[in-house]
mmCIF file of C-alpha atoms in Angstrom:
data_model
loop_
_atom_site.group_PDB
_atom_site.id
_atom_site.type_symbol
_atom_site.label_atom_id
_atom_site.label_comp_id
_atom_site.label_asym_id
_atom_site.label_seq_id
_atom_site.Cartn_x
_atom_site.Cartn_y
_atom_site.Cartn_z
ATOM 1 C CA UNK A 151 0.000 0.000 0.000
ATOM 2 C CA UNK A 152 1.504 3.552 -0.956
ATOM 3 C CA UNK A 153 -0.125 6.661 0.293
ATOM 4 C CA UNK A 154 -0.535 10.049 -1.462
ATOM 5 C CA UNK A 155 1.306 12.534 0.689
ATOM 6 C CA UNK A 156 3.296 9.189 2.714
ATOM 7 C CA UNK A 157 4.846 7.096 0.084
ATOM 8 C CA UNK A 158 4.124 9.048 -2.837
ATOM 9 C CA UNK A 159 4.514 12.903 -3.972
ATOM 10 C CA UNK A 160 0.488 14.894 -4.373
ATOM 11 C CA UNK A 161 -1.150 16.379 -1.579
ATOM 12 C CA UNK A 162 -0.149 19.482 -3.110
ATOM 13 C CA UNK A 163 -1.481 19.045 -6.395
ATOM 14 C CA UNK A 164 -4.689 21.116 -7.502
ATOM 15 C CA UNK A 165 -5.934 18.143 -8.899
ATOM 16 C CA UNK A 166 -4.915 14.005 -8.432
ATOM 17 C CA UNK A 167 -5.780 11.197 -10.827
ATOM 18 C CA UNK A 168 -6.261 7.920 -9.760
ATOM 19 C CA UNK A 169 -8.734 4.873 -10.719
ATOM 20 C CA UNK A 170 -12.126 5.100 -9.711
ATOM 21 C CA UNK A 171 -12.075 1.746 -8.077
ATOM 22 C CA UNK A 172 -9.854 2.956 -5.190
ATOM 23 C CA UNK A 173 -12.136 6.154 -4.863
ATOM 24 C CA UNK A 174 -14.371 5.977 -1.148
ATOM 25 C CA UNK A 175 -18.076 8.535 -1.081
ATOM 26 C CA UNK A 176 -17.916 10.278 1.161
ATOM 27 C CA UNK A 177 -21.348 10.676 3.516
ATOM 28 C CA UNK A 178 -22.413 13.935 3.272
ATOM 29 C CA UNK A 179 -22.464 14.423 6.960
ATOM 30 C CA UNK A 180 -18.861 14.590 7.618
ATOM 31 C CA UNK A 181 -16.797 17.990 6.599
ATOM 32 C CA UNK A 182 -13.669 17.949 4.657
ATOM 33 C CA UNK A 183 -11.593 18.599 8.633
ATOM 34 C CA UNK A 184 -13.768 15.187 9.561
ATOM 35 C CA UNK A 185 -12.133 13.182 6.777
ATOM 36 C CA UNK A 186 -8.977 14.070 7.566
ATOM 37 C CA UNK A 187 -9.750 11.495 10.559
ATOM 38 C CA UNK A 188 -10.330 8.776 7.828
ATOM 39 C CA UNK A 189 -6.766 7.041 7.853
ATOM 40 C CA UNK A 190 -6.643 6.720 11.968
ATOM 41 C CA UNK A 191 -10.175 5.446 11.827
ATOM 42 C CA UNK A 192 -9.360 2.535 9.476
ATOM 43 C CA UNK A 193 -6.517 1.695 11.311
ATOM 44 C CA UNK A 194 -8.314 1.879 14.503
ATOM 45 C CA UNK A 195 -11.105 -0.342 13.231
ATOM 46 C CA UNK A 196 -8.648 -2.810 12.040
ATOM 47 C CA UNK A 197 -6.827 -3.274 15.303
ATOM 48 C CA UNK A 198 -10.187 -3.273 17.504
ATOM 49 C CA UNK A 199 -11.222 -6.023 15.250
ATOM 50 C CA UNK A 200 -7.872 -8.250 15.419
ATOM 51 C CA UNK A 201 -9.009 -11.800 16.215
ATOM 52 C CA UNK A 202 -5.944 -11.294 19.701
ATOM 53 C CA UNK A 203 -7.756 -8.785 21.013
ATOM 54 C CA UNK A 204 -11.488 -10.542 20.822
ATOM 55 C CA UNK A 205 -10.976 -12.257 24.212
ATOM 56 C CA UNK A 206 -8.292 -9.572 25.911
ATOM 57 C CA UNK A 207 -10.359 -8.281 29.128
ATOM 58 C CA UNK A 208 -7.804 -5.626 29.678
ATOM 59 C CA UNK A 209 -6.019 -3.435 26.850
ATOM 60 C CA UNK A 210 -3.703 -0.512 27.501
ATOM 61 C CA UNK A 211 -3.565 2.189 24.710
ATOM 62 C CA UNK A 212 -0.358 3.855 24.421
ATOM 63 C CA UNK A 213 0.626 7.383 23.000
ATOM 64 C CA UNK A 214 -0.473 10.635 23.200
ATOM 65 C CA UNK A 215 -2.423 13.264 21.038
ATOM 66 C CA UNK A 216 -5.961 13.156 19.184
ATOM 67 C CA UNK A 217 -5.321 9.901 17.358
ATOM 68 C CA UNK A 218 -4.240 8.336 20.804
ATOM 69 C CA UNK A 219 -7.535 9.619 22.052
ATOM 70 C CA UNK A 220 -9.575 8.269 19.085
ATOM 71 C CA UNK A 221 -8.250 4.712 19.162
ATOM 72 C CA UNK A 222 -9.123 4.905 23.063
ATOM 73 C CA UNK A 223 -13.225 5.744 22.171
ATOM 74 C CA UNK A 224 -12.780 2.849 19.142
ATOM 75 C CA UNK A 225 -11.317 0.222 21.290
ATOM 76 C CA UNK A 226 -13.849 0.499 23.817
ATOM 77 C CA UNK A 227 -16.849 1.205 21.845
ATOM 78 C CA UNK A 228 -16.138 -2.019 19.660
ATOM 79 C CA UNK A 229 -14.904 -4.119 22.240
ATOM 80 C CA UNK A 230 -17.851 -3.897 24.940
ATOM 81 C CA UNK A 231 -16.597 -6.357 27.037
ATOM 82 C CA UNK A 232 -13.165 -5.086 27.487
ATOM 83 C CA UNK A 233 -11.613 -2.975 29.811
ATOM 84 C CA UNK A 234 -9.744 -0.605 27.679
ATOM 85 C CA UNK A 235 -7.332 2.640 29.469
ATOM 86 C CA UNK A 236 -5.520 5.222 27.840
ATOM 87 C CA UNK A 237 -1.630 5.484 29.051
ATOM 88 C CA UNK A 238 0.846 8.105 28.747
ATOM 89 C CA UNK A 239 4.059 6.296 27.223
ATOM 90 C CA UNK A 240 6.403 7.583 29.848
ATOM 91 C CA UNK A 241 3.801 6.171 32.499
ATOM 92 C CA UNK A 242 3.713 2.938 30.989
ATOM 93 C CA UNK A 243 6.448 1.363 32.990
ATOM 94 C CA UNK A 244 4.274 1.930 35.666
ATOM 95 C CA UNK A 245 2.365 -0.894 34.942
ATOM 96 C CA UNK A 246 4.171 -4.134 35.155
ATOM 97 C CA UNK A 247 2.344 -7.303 34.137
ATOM 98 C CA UNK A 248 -0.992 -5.683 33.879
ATOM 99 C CA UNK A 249 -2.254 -5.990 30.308
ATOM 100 C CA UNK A 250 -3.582 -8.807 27.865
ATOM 101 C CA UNK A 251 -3.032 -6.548 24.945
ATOM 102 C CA UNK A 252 -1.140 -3.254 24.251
ATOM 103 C CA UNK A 253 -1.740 -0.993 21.092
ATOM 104 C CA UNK A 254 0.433 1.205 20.903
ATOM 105 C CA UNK A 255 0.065 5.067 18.818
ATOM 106 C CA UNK A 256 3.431 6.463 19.289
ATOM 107 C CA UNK A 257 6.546 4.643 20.451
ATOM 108 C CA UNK A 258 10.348 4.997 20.413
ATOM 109 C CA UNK A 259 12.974 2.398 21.378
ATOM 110 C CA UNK A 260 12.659 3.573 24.572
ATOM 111 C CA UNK A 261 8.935 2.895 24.985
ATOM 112 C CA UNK A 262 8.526 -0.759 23.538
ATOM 113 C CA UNK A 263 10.497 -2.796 26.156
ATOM 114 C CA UNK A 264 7.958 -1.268 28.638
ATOM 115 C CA UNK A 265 5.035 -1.737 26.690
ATOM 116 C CA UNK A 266 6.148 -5.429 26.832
ATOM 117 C CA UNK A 267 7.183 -5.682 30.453
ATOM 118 C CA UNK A 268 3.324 -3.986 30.648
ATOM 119 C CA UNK A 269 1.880 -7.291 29.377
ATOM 120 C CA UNK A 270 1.217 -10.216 30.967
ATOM 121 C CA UNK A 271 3.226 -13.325 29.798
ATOM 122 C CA UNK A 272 1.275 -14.730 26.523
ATOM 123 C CA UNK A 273 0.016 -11.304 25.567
ATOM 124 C CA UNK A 274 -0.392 -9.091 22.691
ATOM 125 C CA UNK A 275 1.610 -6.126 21.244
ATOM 126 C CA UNK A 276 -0.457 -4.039 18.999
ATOM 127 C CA UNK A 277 1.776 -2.245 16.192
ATOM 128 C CA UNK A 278 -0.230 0.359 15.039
ATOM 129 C CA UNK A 279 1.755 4.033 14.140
ATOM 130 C CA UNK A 280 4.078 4.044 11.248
ATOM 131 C CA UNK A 281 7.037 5.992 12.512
ATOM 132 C CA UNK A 282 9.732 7.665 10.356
ATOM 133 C CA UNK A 283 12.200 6.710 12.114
ATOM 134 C CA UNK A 284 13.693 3.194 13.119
ATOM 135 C CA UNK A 285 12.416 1.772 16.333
ATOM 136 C CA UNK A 286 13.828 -1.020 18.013
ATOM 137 C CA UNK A 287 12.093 -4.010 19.553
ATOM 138 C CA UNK A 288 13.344 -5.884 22.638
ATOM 139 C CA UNK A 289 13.550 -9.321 20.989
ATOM 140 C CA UNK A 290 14.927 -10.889 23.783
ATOM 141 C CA UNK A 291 12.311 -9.646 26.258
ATOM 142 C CA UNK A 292 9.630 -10.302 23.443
ATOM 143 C CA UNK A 293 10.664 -13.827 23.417
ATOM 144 C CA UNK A 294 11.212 -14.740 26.855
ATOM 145 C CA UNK A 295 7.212 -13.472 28.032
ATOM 146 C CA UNK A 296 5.590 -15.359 25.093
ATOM 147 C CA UNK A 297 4.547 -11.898 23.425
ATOM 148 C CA UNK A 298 2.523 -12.243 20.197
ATOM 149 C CA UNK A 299 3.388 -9.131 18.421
ATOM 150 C CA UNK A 300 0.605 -8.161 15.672
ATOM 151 C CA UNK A 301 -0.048 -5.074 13.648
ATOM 152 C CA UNK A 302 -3.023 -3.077 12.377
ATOM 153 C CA UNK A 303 -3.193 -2.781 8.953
ATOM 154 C CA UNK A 304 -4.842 0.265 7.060
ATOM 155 C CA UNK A 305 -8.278 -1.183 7.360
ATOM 156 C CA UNK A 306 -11.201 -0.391 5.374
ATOM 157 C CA UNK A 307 -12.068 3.130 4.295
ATOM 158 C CA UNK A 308 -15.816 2.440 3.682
ATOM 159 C CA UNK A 309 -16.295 1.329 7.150
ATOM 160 C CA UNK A 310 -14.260 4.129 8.594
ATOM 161 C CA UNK A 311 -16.349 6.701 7.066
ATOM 162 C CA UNK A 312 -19.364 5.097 7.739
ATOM 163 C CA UNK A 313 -18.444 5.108 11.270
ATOM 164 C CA UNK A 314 -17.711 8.420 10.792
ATOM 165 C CA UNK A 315 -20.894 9.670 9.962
ATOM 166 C CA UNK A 316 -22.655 7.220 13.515
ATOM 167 C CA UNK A 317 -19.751 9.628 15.922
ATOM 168 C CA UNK A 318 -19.886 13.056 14.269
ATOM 169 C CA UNK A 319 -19.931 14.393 17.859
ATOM 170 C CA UNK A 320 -16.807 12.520 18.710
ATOM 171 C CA UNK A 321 -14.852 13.305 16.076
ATOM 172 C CA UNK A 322 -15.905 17.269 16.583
ATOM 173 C CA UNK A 323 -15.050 17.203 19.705
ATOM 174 C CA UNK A 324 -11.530 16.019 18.996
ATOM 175 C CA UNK A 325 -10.817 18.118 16.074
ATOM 176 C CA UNK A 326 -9.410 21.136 18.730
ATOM 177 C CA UNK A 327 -8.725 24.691 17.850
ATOM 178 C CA UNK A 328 -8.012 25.780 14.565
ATOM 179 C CA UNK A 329 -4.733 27.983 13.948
ATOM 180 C CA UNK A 330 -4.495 30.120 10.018
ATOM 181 C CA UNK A 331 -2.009 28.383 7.668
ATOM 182 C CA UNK A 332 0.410 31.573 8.733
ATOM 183 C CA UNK A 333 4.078 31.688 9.819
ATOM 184 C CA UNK A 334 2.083 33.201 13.404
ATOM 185 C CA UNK A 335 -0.654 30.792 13.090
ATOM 186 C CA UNK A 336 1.910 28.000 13.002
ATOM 187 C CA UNK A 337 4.258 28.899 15.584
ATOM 188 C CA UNK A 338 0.758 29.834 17.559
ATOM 189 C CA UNK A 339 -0.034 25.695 17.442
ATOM 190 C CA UNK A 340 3.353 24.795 18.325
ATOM 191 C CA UNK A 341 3.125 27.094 21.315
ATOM 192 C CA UNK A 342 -0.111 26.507 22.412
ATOM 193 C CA UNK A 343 0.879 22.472 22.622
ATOM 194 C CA UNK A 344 4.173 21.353 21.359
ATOM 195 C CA UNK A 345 2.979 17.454 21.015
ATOM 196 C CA UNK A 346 1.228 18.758 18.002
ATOM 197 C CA UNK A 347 4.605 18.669 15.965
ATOM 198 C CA UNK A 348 4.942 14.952 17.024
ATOM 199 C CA UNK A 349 1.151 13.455 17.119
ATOM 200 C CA UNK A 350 -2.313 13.872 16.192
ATOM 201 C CA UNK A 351 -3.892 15.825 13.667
ATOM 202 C CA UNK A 352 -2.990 18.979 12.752
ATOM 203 C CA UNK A 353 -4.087 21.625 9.640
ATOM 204 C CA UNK A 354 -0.644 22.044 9.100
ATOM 205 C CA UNK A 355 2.117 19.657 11.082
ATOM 206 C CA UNK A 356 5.548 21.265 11.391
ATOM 207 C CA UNK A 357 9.315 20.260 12.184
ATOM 208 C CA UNK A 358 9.146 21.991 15.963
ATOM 209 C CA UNK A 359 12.758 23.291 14.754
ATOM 210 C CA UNK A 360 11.155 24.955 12.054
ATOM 211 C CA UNK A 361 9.278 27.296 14.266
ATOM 212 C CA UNK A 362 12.502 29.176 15.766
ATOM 213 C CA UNK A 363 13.553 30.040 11.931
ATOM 214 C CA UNK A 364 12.591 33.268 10.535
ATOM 215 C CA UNK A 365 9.743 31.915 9.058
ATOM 216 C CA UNK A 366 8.435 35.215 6.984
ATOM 217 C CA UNK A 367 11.346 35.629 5.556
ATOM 218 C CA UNK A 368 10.827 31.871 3.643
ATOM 219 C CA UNK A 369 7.766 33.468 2.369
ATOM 220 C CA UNK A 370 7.905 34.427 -1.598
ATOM 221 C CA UNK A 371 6.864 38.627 -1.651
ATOM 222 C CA UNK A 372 5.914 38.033 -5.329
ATOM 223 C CA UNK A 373 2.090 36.907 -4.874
ATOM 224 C CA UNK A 374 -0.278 39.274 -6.150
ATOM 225 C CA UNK A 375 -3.148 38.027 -4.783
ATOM 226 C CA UNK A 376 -4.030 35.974 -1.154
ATOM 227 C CA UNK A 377 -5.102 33.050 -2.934
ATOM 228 C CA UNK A 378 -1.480 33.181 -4.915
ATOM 229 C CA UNK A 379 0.253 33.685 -1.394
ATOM 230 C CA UNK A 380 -1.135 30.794 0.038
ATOM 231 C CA UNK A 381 -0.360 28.757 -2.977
ATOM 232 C CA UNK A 382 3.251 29.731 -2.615
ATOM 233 C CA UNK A 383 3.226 29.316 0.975
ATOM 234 C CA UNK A 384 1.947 25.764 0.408
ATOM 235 C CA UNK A 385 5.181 25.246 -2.100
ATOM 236 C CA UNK A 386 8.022 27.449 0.105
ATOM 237 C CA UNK A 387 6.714 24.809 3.674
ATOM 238 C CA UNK A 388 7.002 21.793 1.159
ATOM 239 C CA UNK A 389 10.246 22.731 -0.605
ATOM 240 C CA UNK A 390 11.658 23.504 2.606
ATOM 241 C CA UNK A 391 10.473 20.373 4.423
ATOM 242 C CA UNK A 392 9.179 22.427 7.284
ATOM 243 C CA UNK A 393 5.406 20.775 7.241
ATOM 244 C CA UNK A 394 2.994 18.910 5.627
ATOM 245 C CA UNK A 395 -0.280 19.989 4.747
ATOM 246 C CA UNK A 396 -3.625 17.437 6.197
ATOM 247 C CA UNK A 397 -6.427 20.244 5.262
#
């Protein structure tokens, strides 16, 4: 599977051209910001419906953000019977030999070997963010407690917006504020949380490094128009590899 704006070059195209087969409707209840939510509901609907995690009575979500928080509602609302909390992954060490399952949102190589001290011996390890950068897993520790480690594939769009459009209310409620796709706008998002360069869903997500630069100055002074500005605002971020744009 390769993603548009992951794998592959586009989210900054005007216009994208791909087969109509791979092409989801969506509902006309959920706004464009709402679909931006469509990727982490997939994948959350995938994991909560992993055959390891049918009979786990207790699951620890790991990670931090508005995606962390969605997976939490997801888990528990499709697994009833389950006793699903959300956990901080510097808190997770915290919690020896507590868990049947873990899914985690966000980890480093210095989160997993908790996460699996976290589970009881036999459980489940829930690989669910795709991280840029190289994490490591304790084999050793993975082998000697038995842990089946499983991951949550993309899952189906269809279903995801169709849950969508049943928790409208939930996902507004998670959306948060909304900053202007500005140099000040930006560094206002970063300031008001700083996780929001790391997790979550952002308009704009931005290298935290990025926002001590002297971001106007990046900015082209040619545009003769605010739509054009924006436009080359959208090209100056990408070119520079300061952000990516969600919406």
């Amino acid at each position: 599977l390769r993603g548009i704006g992951l794998q592959e070059d586009g989210t900054l195209a005007t216009y994208v051209d791909v087969p109509l087969a791979v092409l989801v409707k969506a509902p006309d209840s959920l706004s464009w910001d709402m679909l931006l939510y469509t990727e982490a509901v997939a994948t959350a609907l995938s994991a909560a419906h992993l055959p390891a995690l049918a009979t786990a009575k207790n699951i620890a979500v790991v990670g931090r953000g508005p995606q962390h928080d969605l997976t939490c509602h997801i888990m528990a609302s499709e697994l009833p019977n389950s006793h699903v909390v959300k956990i901080d992954p510097h808190s997770i060490n915290h919690h020896p030999n507590r868990f049947d399952a873990v899914v985690e949102t966000w980890a480093d190589s210095t989160i997993v070997a908790p996460m699996v001290h976290a589970l009881r011996v036999g459980g489940t390890l829930v690989l669910k963010s795709r991280p840029n950068k190289m994490v490591l897993l304790p084999r050793q520790d993975i082998v000697d407690r038995c842990v089946h480690v499983v991951h949550a594939p993309y899952g189906s769009f269809a279903k995801a917006t169709t849950w969508m459009s049943e928790h409208v209310e939930m996902l507004s409620a998670l959306g948060g504020m909304d900053f202007p796709f500005t140099p000040e706008g930006i560094a206002l998002a970063i300031e008001d949380d700083p996780l929001r360069a790391q997790v979550g869903k952002l308009r704009v997500v931005v290298d935290p490094q990025a926002v001590a630069l002297p971001l106007q100055s990046t900015l082209p002074t040619t545009a003769s128009s605010e739509k054009e500005r924006q436009e080359q605002m959208y090209a100056t971020f990408a070119v520079a590899g300061h952000g990516v744009l969600l919406g």
